CSV table of C-alpha atoms in Angstrom, one decimal:
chain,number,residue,atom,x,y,z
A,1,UNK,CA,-72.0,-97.2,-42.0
A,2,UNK,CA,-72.9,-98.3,-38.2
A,3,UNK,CA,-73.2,-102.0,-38.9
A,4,UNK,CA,-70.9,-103.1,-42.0
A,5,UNK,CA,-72.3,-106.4,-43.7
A,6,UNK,CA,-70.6,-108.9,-45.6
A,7,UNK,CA,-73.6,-109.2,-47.9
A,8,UNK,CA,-73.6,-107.0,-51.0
A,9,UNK,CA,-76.6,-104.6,-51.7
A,10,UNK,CA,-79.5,-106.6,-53.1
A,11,UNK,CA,-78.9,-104.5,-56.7
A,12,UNK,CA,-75.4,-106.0,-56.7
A,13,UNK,CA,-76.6,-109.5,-56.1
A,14,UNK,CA,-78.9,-109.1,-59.1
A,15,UNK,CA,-77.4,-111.3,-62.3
A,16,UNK,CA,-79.0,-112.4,-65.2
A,17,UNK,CA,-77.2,-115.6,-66.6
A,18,UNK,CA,-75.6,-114.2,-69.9
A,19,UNK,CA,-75.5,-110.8,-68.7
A,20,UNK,CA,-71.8,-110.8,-68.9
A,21,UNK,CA,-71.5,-109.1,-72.0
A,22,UNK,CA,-68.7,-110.6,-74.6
A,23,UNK,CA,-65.1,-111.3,-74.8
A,24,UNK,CA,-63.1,-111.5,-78.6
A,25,UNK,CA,-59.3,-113.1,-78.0
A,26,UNK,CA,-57.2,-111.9,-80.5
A,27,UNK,CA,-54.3,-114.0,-80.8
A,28,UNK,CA,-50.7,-113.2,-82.2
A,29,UNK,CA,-49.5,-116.3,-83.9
A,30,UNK,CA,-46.7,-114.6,-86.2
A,31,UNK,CA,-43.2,-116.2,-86.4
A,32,UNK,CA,-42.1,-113.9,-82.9
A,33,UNK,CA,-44.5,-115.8,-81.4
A,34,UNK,CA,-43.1,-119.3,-81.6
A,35,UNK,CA,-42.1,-121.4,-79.4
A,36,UNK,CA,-42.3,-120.4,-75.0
A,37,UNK,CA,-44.6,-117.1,-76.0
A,38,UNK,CA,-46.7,-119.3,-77.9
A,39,UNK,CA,-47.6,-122.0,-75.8
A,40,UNK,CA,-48.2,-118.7,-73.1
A,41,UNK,CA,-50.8,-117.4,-75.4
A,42,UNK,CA,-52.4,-120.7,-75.6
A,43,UNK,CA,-52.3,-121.2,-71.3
A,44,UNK,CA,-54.0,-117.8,-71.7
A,45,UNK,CA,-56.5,-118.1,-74.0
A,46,UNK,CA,-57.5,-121.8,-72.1
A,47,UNK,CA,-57.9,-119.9,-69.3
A,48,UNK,CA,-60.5,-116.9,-70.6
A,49,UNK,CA,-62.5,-119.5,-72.4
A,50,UNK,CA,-62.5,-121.0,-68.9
A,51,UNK,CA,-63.8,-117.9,-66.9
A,52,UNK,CA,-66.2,-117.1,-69.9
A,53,UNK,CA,-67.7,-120.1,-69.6
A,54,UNK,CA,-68.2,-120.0,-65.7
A,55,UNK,CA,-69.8,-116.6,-66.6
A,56,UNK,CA,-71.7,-117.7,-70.0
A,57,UNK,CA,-69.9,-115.2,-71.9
A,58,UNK,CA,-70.0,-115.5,-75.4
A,59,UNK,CA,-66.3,-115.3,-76.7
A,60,UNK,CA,-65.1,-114.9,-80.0
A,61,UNK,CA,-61.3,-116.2,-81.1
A,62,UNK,CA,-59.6,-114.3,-83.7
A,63,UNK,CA,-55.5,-115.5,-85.0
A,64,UNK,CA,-53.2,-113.6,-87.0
A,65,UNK,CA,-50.0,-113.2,-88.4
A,66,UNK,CA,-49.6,-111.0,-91.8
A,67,UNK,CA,-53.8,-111.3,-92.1
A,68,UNK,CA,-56.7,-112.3,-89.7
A,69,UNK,CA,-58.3,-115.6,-89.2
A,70,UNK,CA,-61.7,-115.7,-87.3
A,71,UNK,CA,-62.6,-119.1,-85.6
A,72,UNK,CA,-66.2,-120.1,-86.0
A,73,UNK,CA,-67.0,-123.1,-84.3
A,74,UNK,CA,-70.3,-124.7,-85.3
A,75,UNK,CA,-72.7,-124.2,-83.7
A,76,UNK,CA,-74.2,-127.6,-81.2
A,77,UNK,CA,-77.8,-126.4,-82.4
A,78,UNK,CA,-77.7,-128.0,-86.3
A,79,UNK,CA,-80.6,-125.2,-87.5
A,80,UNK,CA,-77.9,-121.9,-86.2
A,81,UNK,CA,-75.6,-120.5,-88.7
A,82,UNK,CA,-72.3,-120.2,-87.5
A,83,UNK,CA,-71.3,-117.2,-85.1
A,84,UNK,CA,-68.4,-115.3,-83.9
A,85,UNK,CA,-69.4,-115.0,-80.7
A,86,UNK,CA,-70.2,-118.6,-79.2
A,87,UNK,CA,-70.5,-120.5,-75.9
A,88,UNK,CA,-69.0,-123.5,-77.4
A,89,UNK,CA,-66.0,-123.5,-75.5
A,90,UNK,CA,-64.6,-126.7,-75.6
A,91,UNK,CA,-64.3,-125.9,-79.5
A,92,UNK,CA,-62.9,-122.9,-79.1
A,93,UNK,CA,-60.5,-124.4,-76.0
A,94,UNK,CA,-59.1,-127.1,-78.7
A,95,UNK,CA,-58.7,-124.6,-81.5
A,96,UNK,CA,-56.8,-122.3,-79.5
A,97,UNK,CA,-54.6,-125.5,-79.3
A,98,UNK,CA,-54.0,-126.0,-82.3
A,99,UNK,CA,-53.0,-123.0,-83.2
A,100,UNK,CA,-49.3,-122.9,-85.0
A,101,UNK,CA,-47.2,-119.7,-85.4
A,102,UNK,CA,-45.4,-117.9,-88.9
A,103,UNK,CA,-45.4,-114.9,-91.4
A,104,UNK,CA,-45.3,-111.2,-90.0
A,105,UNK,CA,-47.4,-108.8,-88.2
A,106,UNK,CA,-50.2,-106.7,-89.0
A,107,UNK,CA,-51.8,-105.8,-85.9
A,108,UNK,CA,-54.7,-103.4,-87.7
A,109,UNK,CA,-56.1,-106.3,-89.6
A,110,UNK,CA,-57.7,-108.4,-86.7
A,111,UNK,CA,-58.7,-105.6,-84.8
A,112,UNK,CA,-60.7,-104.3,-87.1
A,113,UNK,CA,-62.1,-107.7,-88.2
A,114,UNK,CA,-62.9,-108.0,-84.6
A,115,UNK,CA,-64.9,-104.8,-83.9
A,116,UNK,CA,-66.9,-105.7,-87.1
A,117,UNK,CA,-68.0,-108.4,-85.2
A,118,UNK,CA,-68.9,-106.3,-82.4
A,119,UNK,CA,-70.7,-103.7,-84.3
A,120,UNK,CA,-72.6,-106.5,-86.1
A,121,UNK,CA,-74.0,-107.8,-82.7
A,122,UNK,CA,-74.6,-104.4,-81.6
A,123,UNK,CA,-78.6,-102.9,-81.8
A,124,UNK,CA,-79.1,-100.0,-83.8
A,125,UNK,CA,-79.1,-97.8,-81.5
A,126,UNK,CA,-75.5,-98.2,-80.6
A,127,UNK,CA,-73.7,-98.7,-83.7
A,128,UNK,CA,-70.8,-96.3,-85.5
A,129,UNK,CA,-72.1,-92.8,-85.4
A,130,UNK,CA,-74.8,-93.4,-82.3
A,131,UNK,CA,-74.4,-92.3,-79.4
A,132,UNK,CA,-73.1,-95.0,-77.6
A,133,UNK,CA,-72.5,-95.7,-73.7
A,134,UNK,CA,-69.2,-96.6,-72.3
A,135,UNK,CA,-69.2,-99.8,-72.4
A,136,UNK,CA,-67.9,-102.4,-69.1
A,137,UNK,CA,-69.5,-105.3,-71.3
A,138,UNK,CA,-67.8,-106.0,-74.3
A,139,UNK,CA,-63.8,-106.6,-74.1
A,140,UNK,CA,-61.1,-107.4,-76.3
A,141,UNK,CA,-58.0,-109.3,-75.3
A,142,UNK,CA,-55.0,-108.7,-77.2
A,143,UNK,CA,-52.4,-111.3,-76.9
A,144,UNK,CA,-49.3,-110.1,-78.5
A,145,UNK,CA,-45.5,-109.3,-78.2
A,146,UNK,CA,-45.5,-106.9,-79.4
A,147,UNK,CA,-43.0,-107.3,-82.2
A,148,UNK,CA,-43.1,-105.7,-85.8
A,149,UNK,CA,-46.5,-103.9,-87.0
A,150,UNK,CA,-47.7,-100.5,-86.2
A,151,UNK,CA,-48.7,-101.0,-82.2
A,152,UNK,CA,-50.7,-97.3,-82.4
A,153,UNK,CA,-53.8,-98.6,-84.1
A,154,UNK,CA,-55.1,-94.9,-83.1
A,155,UNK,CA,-57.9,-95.2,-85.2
A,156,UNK,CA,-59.2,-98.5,-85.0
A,157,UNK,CA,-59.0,-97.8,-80.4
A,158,UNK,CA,-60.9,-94.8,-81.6
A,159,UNK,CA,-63.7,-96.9,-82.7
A,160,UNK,CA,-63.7,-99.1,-80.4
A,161,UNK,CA,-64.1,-96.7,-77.6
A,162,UNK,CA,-66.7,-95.0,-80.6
A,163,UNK,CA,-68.8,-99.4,-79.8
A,164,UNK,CA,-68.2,-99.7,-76.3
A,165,UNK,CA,-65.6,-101.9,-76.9
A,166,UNK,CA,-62.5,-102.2,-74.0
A,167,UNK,CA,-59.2,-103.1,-75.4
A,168,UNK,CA,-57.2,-105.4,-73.0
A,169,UNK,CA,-53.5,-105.8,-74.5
A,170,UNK,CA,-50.8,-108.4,-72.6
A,171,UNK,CA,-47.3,-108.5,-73.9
């Protein structure tokens, strides 16, 4: 290139508001989790909520310990039924707050609770058994010790991969 520009290509500058794609936090709140590594996975999830909000990214928040506890918020609009994925973030911002930590680890639980939720906001065309694109728009963060459970999940990252799903872990 003769003449670099700081500009980026026009097709690069082209964003729809929404476009983003969707976030799920999935939040380890067993008893390992207590005390400095919980109030961590709190700082963290305040901050996606943040940057999907700045982005209008729908994000979904998902707790567990021995089982999986979905969040859902309700919804500002009276006439919605309540969603996963939601851009009410100060709800989901206090919730993730509140959040208190105990009982074991079962790490298969709220993964697959989560890519339900992903499947069930999918179209047709790219649900379980379609042929599905990789997908850069539709992420899970895993926020975890990593203590106790099996950490493999083999088959439930199979089917996520299987959605377009990207599975983010932090320990």
């Amino acid at each position: 290139c003769e003449a670099p520009s700081p500009r980026l290509p026009r097709r690069t500058r082209r964003h729809s508001p929404g476009a983003a794609g969707r976030v799920a936090i999935v939040r380890d709140t067993s008893s390992s989790m207590e005390g400095l590594w919980h109030r961590w996975a709190g700082l963290v999830c305040t901050s996606v909520v943040d940057l999907a909000k700045q982005h209008r990214m729908p994000v979904g928040y998902c707790e567990f310990s021995s089982s999986a506890r979905k969040f859902l918020p309700a919804d500002s609009r009276a006439h919605q039924r309540r969603r996963f994925f939601s851009r009410e973030y100060a709800a989901l911002a206090a919730h993730s707050g509140e959040a208190q930590s105990g009982g074991t680890t079962n790490f298969e639980a709220p993964l697959r609770t989560i890519l339900e939720e992903f499947e069930a906001g999918l179209p047709r065309h790219r649900r379980r058994g379609a042929a599905s694109p990789r997908g850069a728009d539709q992420h899970v963060l895993f926020l975890t010790d990593g203590q106790g459970g099996d950490r493999t999940m083999r088959r439930e990252i199979e089917e996520a991969r299987g959605l377009g799903v990207a599975v983010h872990t932090i320990f």
